[in-house]
mmCIF file of C-alpha atoms in Angstrom:
data_model
loop_
_atom_site.group_PDB
_atom_site.id
_atom_site.type_symbol
_atom_site.label_atom_id
_atom_site.label_comp_id
_atom_site.label_asym_id
_atom_site.label_seq_id
_atom_site.Cartn_x
_atom_site.Cartn_y
_atom_site.Cartn_z
ATOM 1 C CA MET M 1 41.933 -29.817 -34.352
ATOM 2 C CA THR M 2 41.882 -33.558 -34.260
ATOM 3 C CA ASP M 3 43.603 -35.549 -31.640
ATOM 4 C CA GLU M 4 41.557 -38.815 -31.853
ATOM 5 C CA LYS M 5 44.402 -41.175 -30.948
ATOM 6 C CA THR M 6 43.606 -44.015 -28.541
ATOM 7 C CA ILE M 7 45.426 -44.218 -25.317
ATOM 8 C CA THR M 8 45.763 -47.593 -23.461
ATOM 9 C CA MET M 9 45.420 -47.046 -19.778
ATOM 10 C CA PRO M 10 46.025 -50.185 -17.669
ATOM 11 C CA VAL M 11 44.439 -49.654 -14.151
ATOM 12 C CA GLU M 12 46.490 -50.764 -11.293
ATOM 13 C CA ALA M 13 45.683 -51.042 -7.641
ATOM 14 C CA THR M 14 48.981 -49.266 -6.583
ATOM 15 C CA HIS M 15 48.029 -46.160 -8.813
ATOM 16 C CA ILE M 16 44.663 -45.924 -7.378
ATOM 17 C CA MET M 17 46.153 -46.255 -3.924
ATOM 18 C CA MET M 18 48.471 -43.497 -4.509
ATOM 19 C CA PHE M 19 45.853 -41.504 -6.169
ATOM 20 C CA ARG M 20 43.477 -42.034 -3.304
ATOM 21 C CA ARG M 21 46.210 -40.670 -0.776
ATOM 22 C CA SER M 22 46.766 -37.663 -2.864
ATOM 23 C CA ILE M 23 43.208 -36.689 -2.656
ATOM 24 C CA GLY M 24 42.970 -37.470 1.055
ATOM 25 C CA ASP M 25 40.845 -40.475 0.736
ATOM 26 C CA PHE M 26 41.593 -42.894 3.494
ATOM 27 C CA SER M 27 38.444 -44.902 3.174
ATOM 28 C CA VAL M 28 39.955 -48.125 1.868
ATOM 29 C CA ASP M 29 42.474 -49.676 3.946
ATOM 30 C CA ASP M 30 45.525 -51.253 2.074
ATOM 31 C CA THR M 31 44.180 -54.820 2.355
ATOM 32 C CA GLY M 32 41.185 -54.045 0.069
ATOM 33 C CA LEU M 33 43.191 -52.451 -2.690
ATOM 34 C CA GLU M 34 42.881 -55.350 -5.164
ATOM 35 C CA ASP M 35 39.107 -54.959 -5.514
ATOM 36 C CA ALA M 36 38.277 -51.508 -4.677
ATOM 37 C CA ALA M 37 36.663 -49.207 -7.063
ATOM 38 C CA ALA M 38 38.602 -46.176 -8.234
ATOM 39 C CA PRO M 39 37.474 -42.710 -7.121
ATOM 40 C CA PRO M 40 35.230 -40.922 -9.617
ATOM 41 C CA THR M 41 37.917 -38.538 -10.663
ATOM 42 C CA PHE M 42 40.646 -41.240 -11.116
ATOM 43 C CA PRO M 43 39.948 -41.333 -15.004
ATOM 44 C CA GLN M 44 41.667 -38.008 -15.383
ATOM 45 C CA SER M 45 44.999 -39.762 -14.568
ATOM 46 C CA VAL M 46 44.932 -41.061 -18.023
ATOM 47 C CA ALA M 47 47.475 -38.326 -18.491
ATOM 48 C CA GLN M 48 50.027 -40.654 -17.216
ATOM 49 C CA PHE M 49 49.628 -42.983 -20.192
ATOM 50 C CA ASP M 50 49.581 -40.299 -22.876
ATOM 51 C CA LYS M 51 52.878 -40.412 -24.648
ATOM 52 C CA ASP M 52 52.458 -36.857 -25.814
ATOM 53 C CA TYR M 53 51.078 -35.207 -22.699
ATOM 54 C CA PHE M 54 52.330 -31.505 -22.738
ATOM 55 C CA LEU M 55 52.535 -31.269 -19.031
ATOM 56 C CA ARG M 56 55.188 -33.935 -18.680
ATOM 57 C CA ILE M 57 59.098 -33.509 -19.205
ATOM 58 C CA LYS M 58 60.237 -35.021 -22.453
ATOM 59 C CA PRO M 59 63.812 -35.730 -23.047
ATOM 60 C CA GLY M 60 65.649 -33.172 -25.185
ATOM 61 C CA GLU M 61 62.835 -30.680 -25.139
ATOM 62 C CA ALA M 62 62.922 -27.450 -23.293
ATOM 63 C CA TRP M 63 60.146 -27.785 -20.454
ATOM 64 C CA PHE M 64 58.524 -25.021 -18.339
ATOM 65 C CA GLY M 65 59.236 -24.600 -14.758
ATOM 66 C CA SER M 66 61.946 -22.752 -12.790
ATOM 67 C CA GLY M 67 65.579 -23.773 -12.924
ATOM 68 C CA LYS M 68 68.350 -21.343 -14.077
ATOM 69 C CA ASN M 69 65.477 -18.909 -14.814
ATOM 70 C CA PRO M 70 61.979 -18.497 -13.843
ATOM 71 C CA SER M 71 60.154 -20.054 -16.708
ATOM 72 C CA GLY M 72 62.297 -22.593 -18.494
ATOM 73 C CA VAL M 73 60.836 -21.639 -21.836
ATOM 74 C CA GLU M 74 62.109 -18.060 -22.477
ATOM 75 C CA GLY M 75 60.129 -16.344 -25.290
ATOM 76 C CA GLN M 76 57.084 -18.480 -24.952
ATOM 77 C CA ALA M 77 53.722 -17.597 -23.315
ATOM 78 C CA ALA M 78 54.030 -18.057 -19.678
ATOM 79 C CA SER M 79 50.448 -19.442 -19.744
ATOM 80 C CA SER M 80 50.712 -23.249 -19.635
ATOM 81 C CA GLY M 81 47.616 -24.154 -21.463
ATOM 82 C CA GLY M 82 44.906 -22.479 -19.537
ATOM 83 C CA LEU M 83 42.664 -23.292 -16.443
ATOM 84 C CA HIS M 84 40.096 -25.763 -15.813
ATOM 85 C CA ALA M 85 36.585 -24.404 -15.728
ATOM 86 C CA GLU M 86 34.310 -27.502 -15.449
ATOM 87 C CA GLN M 87 34.764 -31.405 -15.298
ATOM 88 C CA HIS M 88 32.050 -33.960 -15.471
ATOM 89 C CA PHE M 89 32.215 -37.764 -15.222
ATOM 90 C CA GLU M 90 29.580 -40.265 -16.131
ATOM 91 C CA PHE M 91 29.838 -43.983 -15.315
ATOM 92 C CA GLU M 92 28.262 -47.008 -16.775
ATOM 93 C CA ARG M 93 30.295 -49.028 -14.133
ATOM 94 C CA PRO M 94 32.958 -48.510 -11.723
ATOM 95 C CA ILE M 95 36.586 -48.744 -12.929
ATOM 96 C CA ARG M 96 38.634 -51.366 -10.956
ATOM 97 C CA PRO M 97 42.237 -52.737 -10.834
ATOM 98 C CA GLY M 98 42.695 -55.109 -13.711
ATOM 99 C CA ASP M 99 40.726 -52.930 -16.320
ATOM 100 C CA VAL M 100 42.589 -52.061 -19.386
ATOM 101 C CA LEU M 101 40.973 -48.936 -20.804
ATOM 102 C CA SER M 102 41.068 -47.670 -24.142
ATOM 103 C CA VAL M 103 40.812 -43.931 -24.012
ATOM 104 C CA VAL M 104 39.711 -41.446 -27.031
ATOM 105 C CA THR M 105 39.307 -37.791 -26.640
ATOM 106 C CA LYS M 106 37.540 -35.562 -29.025
ATOM 107 C CA PRO M 107 37.080 -31.866 -29.205
ATOM 108 C CA GLY M 108 33.563 -30.359 -28.227
ATOM 109 C CA LYS M 109 32.082 -26.885 -28.382
ATOM 110 C CA THR M 110 34.130 -23.654 -28.072
ATOM 111 C CA TRP M 111 32.875 -20.343 -26.922
ATOM 112 C CA GLU M 112 34.103 -16.922 -25.533
ATOM 113 C CA LYS M 113 33.094 -14.755 -22.714
ATOM 114 C CA GLU M 114 34.205 -11.322 -21.322
ATOM 115 C CA SER M 115 35.205 -11.092 -17.595
ATOM 116 C CA LYS M 116 36.390 -8.471 -15.432
ATOM 117 C CA ARG M 117 38.915 -10.546 -13.534
ATOM 118 C CA ALA M 118 40.934 -11.881 -16.542
ATOM 119 C CA GLY M 119 39.829 -10.234 -19.734
ATOM 120 C CA LYS M 120 38.624 -12.421 -22.606
ATOM 121 C CA LEU M 121 37.931 -16.043 -21.694
ATOM 122 C CA MET M 122 38.093 -18.645 -24.361
ATOM 123 C CA PHE M 123 36.354 -21.840 -23.468
ATOM 124 C CA SER M 124 36.752 -25.240 -25.195
ATOM 125 C CA GLU M 125 35.325 -28.491 -24.347
ATOM 126 C CA ARG M 126 36.915 -31.964 -24.533
ATOM 127 C CA ILE M 127 34.874 -35.318 -24.552
ATOM 128 C CA THR M 128 36.851 -38.373 -23.432
ATOM 129 C CA GLU M 129 35.370 -41.991 -23.693
ATOM 130 C CA TYR M 130 36.885 -44.767 -21.637
ATOM 131 C CA ARG M 131 36.110 -48.300 -22.983
ATOM 132 C CA ASP M 132 37.346 -51.363 -21.396
ATOM 133 C CA GLN M 133 39.085 -54.633 -22.406
ATOM 134 C CA ASN M 134 35.709 -55.895 -23.978
ATOM 135 C CA GLY M 135 34.958 -52.638 -25.934
ATOM 136 C CA GLU M 136 32.172 -51.651 -23.397
ATOM 137 C CA LEU M 137 31.945 -47.950 -22.492
ATOM 138 C CA VAL M 138 32.862 -47.459 -18.876
ATOM 139 C CA CYS M 139 33.016 -43.783 -18.433
ATOM 140 C CA THR M 140 32.549 -40.498 -20.357
ATOM 141 C CA ALA M 141 34.262 -37.378 -19.187
ATOM 142 C CA ARG M 142 33.440 -33.722 -20.316
ATOM 143 C CA GLY M 143 36.080 -31.251 -19.480
ATOM 144 C CA VAL M 144 35.830 -27.444 -20.147
ATOM 145 C CA GLY M 145 39.064 -25.533 -20.244
ATOM 146 C CA VAL M 146 39.503 -21.797 -20.284
ATOM 147 C CA LYS M 147 42.305 -19.713 -21.588
ATOM 148 C CA THR M 148 42.590 -16.275 -20.185
ATOM 149 C CA GLU M 149 43.641 -12.997 -21.832
ATOM 150 C CA ARG M 150 45.740 -12.182 -18.597
ATOM 151 C CA PRO M 151 46.293 -13.967 -15.101
ATOM 152 C CA VAL M 152 43.149 -14.096 -12.928
ATOM 153 C CA ASP M 153 42.921 -10.910 -10.831
ATOM 154 C CA GLN M 154 43.255 -11.842 -7.244
ATOM 155 C CA GLY M 155 41.539 -8.683 -5.961
ATOM 156 C CA MET R 1 29.019 -45.571 6.081
ATOM 157 C CA THR R 2 27.047 -45.286 2.941
ATOM 158 C CA ILE R 3 23.434 -43.877 2.968
ATOM 159 C CA LYS R 4 20.244 -45.791 2.476
ATOM 160 C CA ALA R 5 17.147 -44.349 0.781
ATOM 161 C CA SER R 6 15.030 -45.293 3.794
ATOM 162 C CA GLU R 7 17.259 -43.121 6.155
ATOM 163 C CA ILE R 8 17.468 -39.882 4.048
ATOM 164 C CA LYS R 9 15.012 -37.325 2.830
ATOM 165 C CA VAL R 10 15.278 -34.502 0.335
ATOM 166 C CA GLY R 11 17.048 -31.602 1.937
ATOM 167 C CA ASP R 12 19.291 -33.403 4.275
ATOM 168 C CA THR R 13 22.757 -31.938 4.271
ATOM 169 C CA PHE R 14 26.023 -33.823 4.822
ATOM 170 C CA GLU R 15 29.113 -32.082 5.540
ATOM 171 C CA GLU R 16 32.699 -32.923 5.678
ATOM 172 C CA VAL R 17 36.055 -31.253 6.375
ATOM 173 C CA LEU R 18 38.092 -31.983 3.092
ATOM 174 C CA VAL R 19 41.372 -30.500 4.076
ATOM 175 C CA GLU R 20 42.731 -27.898 6.795
ATOM 176 C CA ASP R 21 45.699 -25.894 6.008
ATOM 177 C CA LEU R 22 46.289 -27.347 2.485
ATOM 178 C CA LYS R 23 49.957 -28.027 2.067
ATOM 179 C CA ARG R 24 52.122 -27.604 -1.050
ATOM 180 C CA THR R 25 53.248 -31.119 -0.627
ATOM 181 C CA GLN R 26 49.667 -32.359 -1.439
ATOM 182 C CA LEU R 27 49.776 -30.352 -4.601
ATOM 183 C CA VAL R 28 52.986 -32.210 -5.451
ATOM 184 C CA MET R 29 51.383 -35.463 -4.423
ATOM 185 C CA TYR R 30 48.464 -34.927 -6.682
ATOM 186 C CA SER R 31 50.743 -33.839 -9.647
ATOM 187 C CA GLY R 32 52.403 -37.184 -9.238
ATOM 188 C CA THR R 33 49.311 -39.354 -9.282
ATOM 189 C CA SER R 34 47.413 -37.513 -11.850
ATOM 190 C CA GLY R 35 50.301 -36.804 -14.079
ATOM 191 C CA ASP R 36 49.385 -33.097 -14.274
ATOM 192 C CA TYR R 37 52.705 -31.689 -13.812
ATOM 193 C CA ASN R 38 51.838 -27.899 -14.600
ATOM 194 C CA PRO R 39 54.330 -25.916 -12.831
ATOM 195 C CA LEU R 40 51.491 -23.545 -11.868
ATOM 196 C CA HIS R 41 50.752 -26.148 -9.154
ATOM 197 C CA THR R 42 54.192 -26.863 -7.808
ATOM 198 C CA ASP R 43 56.570 -24.081 -8.602
ATOM 199 C CA ASP R 44 56.343 -20.931 -6.836
ATOM 200 C CA VAL R 45 59.213 -19.226 -8.707
ATOM 201 C CA TYR R 46 57.531 -20.015 -12.149
ATOM 202 C CA CYS R 47 54.138 -18.681 -10.747
ATOM 203 C CA ARG R 48 55.508 -15.383 -9.269
ATOM 204 C CA GLU R 49 58.054 -14.513 -11.779
ATOM 205 C CA ALA R 50 56.870 -16.194 -15.097
ATOM 206 C CA ALA R 51 53.239 -16.663 -14.811
ATOM 207 C CA GLY R 52 52.045 -13.468 -12.865
ATOM 208 C CA TYR R 53 50.387 -15.337 -9.984
ATOM 209 C CA PRO R 54 51.030 -14.883 -6.229
ATOM 210 C CA GLY R 55 52.361 -18.414 -5.884
ATOM 211 C CA VAL R 56 51.271 -22.008 -6.677
ATOM 212 C CA PHE R 57 47.556 -22.942 -6.564
ATOM 213 C CA ALA R 58 45.777 -26.292 -6.326
ATOM 214 C CA HIS R 59 44.697 -28.297 -9.440
ATOM 215 C CA GLY R 60 41.035 -27.903 -9.964
ATOM 216 C CA MET R 61 41.057 -31.666 -10.087
ATOM 217 C CA LEU R 62 42.642 -31.860 -6.816
ATOM 218 C CA THR R 63 39.675 -29.938 -5.388
ATOM 219 C CA MET R 64 37.262 -32.002 -7.361
ATOM 220 C CA GLY R 65 38.920 -35.251 -6.067
ATOM 221 C CA MET R 66 38.926 -33.895 -2.361
ATOM 222 C CA THR R 67 35.402 -32.986 -2.791
ATOM 223 C CA GLY R 68 34.614 -36.379 -4.451
ATOM 224 C CA ARG R 69 35.091 -37.869 -0.996
ATOM 225 C CA VAL R 70 31.716 -36.562 0.065
ATOM 226 C CA VAL R 71 30.208 -38.263 -2.696
ATOM 227 C CA THR R 72 32.044 -41.673 -2.324
ATOM 228 C CA ASN R 73 31.584 -41.485 1.402
ATOM 229 C CA LEU R 74 27.789 -41.342 0.838
ATOM 230 C CA PHE R 75 27.450 -43.705 -2.037
ATOM 231 C CA GLY R 76 30.657 -45.801 -2.134
ATOM 232 C CA ALA R 77 32.926 -45.237 -5.039
ATOM 233 C CA GLU R 78 31.375 -48.249 -6.842
ATOM 234 C CA ASN R 79 27.981 -46.746 -6.906
ATOM 235 C CA VAL R 80 28.838 -43.247 -8.415
ATOM 236 C CA LYS R 81 27.028 -42.694 -11.653
ATOM 237 C CA LYS R 82 27.638 -39.098 -12.187
ATOM 238 C CA TYR R 83 29.838 -36.513 -10.730
ATOM 239 C CA GLY R 84 30.497 -33.077 -12.274
ATOM 240 C CA VAL R 85 31.786 -29.718 -11.018
ATOM 241 C CA ARG R 86 32.341 -26.206 -12.052
ATOM 242 C CA PHE R 87 35.456 -24.506 -10.482
ATOM 243 C CA THR R 88 34.581 -21.039 -9.177
ATOM 244 C CA ASN R 89 37.493 -19.832 -7.274
ATOM 245 C CA GLN R 90 41.067 -20.921 -7.053
ATOM 246 C CA VAL R 91 42.232 -22.836 -3.925
ATOM 247 C CA TRP R 92 45.640 -21.901 -2.256
ATOM 248 C CA PRO R 93 48.059 -23.522 -0.015
ATOM 249 C CA GLY R 94 46.716 -22.883 3.647
ATOM 250 C CA ASP R 95 43.221 -23.148 2.638
ATOM 251 C CA ASP R 96 40.679 -24.941 4.822
ATOM 252 C CA LEU R 97 37.932 -26.568 2.546
ATOM 253 C CA LYS R 98 34.644 -27.940 3.541
ATOM 254 C CA GLY R 99 32.417 -29.894 1.304
ATOM 255 C CA ALA R 100 28.639 -30.187 1.686
ATOM 256 C CA ALA R 101 26.166 -32.321 -0.168
ATOM 257 C CA VAL R 102 22.652 -31.736 -0.212
ATOM 258 C CA ILE R 103 19.948 -34.451 -1.189
ATOM 259 C CA GLU R 104 18.028 -33.039 -4.195
ATOM 260 C CA ASP R 105 16.088 -36.090 -5.134
ATOM 261 C CA ILE R 106 15.654 -39.743 -4.252
ATOM 262 C CA ARG R 107 14.176 -41.636 -7.330
ATOM 263 C CA GLN R 108 13.654 -45.062 -9.061
ATOM 264 C CA GLU R 109 15.227 -45.647 -12.324
ATOM 265 C CA GLY R 110 15.743 -48.853 -14.204
ATOM 266 C CA GLY R 111 15.234 -51.006 -11.091
ATOM 267 C CA GLU R 112 17.658 -48.857 -9.058
ATOM 268 C CA THR R 113 17.135 -46.513 -6.281
ATOM 269 C CA LEU R 114 19.126 -43.205 -7.314
ATOM 270 C CA VAL R 115 19.977 -40.226 -5.154
ATOM 271 C CA ASP R 116 20.849 -36.815 -6.660
ATOM 272 C CA LEU R 117 23.221 -34.433 -4.671
ATOM 273 C CA LYS R 118 23.946 -30.880 -5.088
ATOM 274 C CA ILE R 119 27.633 -30.183 -3.845
ATOM 275 C CA THR R 120 29.358 -27.084 -2.762
ATOM 276 C CA THR R 121 32.760 -26.696 -1.396
ATOM 277 C CA THR R 122 33.824 -23.500 0.516
ATOM 278 C CA ASN R 123 36.946 -22.072 1.901
ATOM 279 C CA GLN R 124 37.612 -20.636 5.154
ATOM 280 C CA ASN R 125 36.366 -17.236 4.014
ATOM 281 C CA GLY R 126 33.035 -18.662 2.889
ATOM 282 C CA ASP R 127 33.989 -18.250 -0.718
ATOM 283 C CA VAL R 128 32.546 -21.139 -2.842
ATOM 284 C CA VAL R 129 35.334 -22.858 -4.812
ATOM 285 C CA VAL R 130 33.523 -25.618 -6.434
ATOM 286 C CA THR R 131 29.801 -26.186 -7.073
ATOM 287 C CA GLY R 132 28.432 -29.495 -8.626
ATOM 288 C CA ASN R 133 26.073 -32.386 -8.820
ATOM 289 C CA ALA R 134 26.372 -36.110 -8.434
ATOM 290 C CA THR R 135 24.047 -39.096 -8.660
ATOM 291 C CA GLY R 136 24.762 -42.405 -7.166
ATOM 292 C CA ARG R 137 23.040 -45.781 -6.465
ATOM 293 C CA VAL R 138 21.755 -46.374 -2.951
ATOM 294 C CA ASP R 139 20.175 -49.344 -1.169
ATOM 295 C CA ALA R 140 16.578 -49.004 -0.319
#
């Protein structure tokens, strides 16, 4: 698997403002928006700038989600790419409005584990580097995803 | 108010209510800002009838984002050097979440004063939904 494309992520004050509201962070009043550093989990919203991102609707393609029927993509696995097991961010400096980040994701390690609540668990790691307009590393993110054999037992 | 090294010691704990009665609308808000439009987080019909879950549940990253407020309130967002979590239980609409950060170390590195935190977020039943660590710069 290789997905070493570069995504360009322009960082905008309004996007950070909306992101902050969505996580219930009201620590910055609206007058301080232009300078305020982004919250540490903001880099994940690079998904907005990935033209191939599989969790966003694309014109002319079937998309999962209920409409006329429950799944929207009959005949395909109901699992929509698995669950998130771990996420880590490391910053060389804060991300601020006006930054234009170049973002590259590389696959990392993969491993398996048995669980009582969801059967076989298949873990995979993804390492994402965010570099600024000067080519300097700003943030490194490491995500671990897990695909489960069956939905997680809620018992 | 952010913390100062002179005002804290190892073992100090800081707690914060992250959300009470988590609303489905907040899940929709987070989908919109993060770009994660997975219907597992917004579409009850899909969850129940197609995916085998009792209903929508929060994005792990929403829980991590809310938990991150404990970190940014202590350090300031501009001073966070590391923040990482493991997701240990799902978070559901209606949940009350509380975040806690324990000071694990206060140290000098590269001319900066750094503080290491151990982070735990629990729900109304006392179940841990997130565990993690963070490191940030503080004033002496």
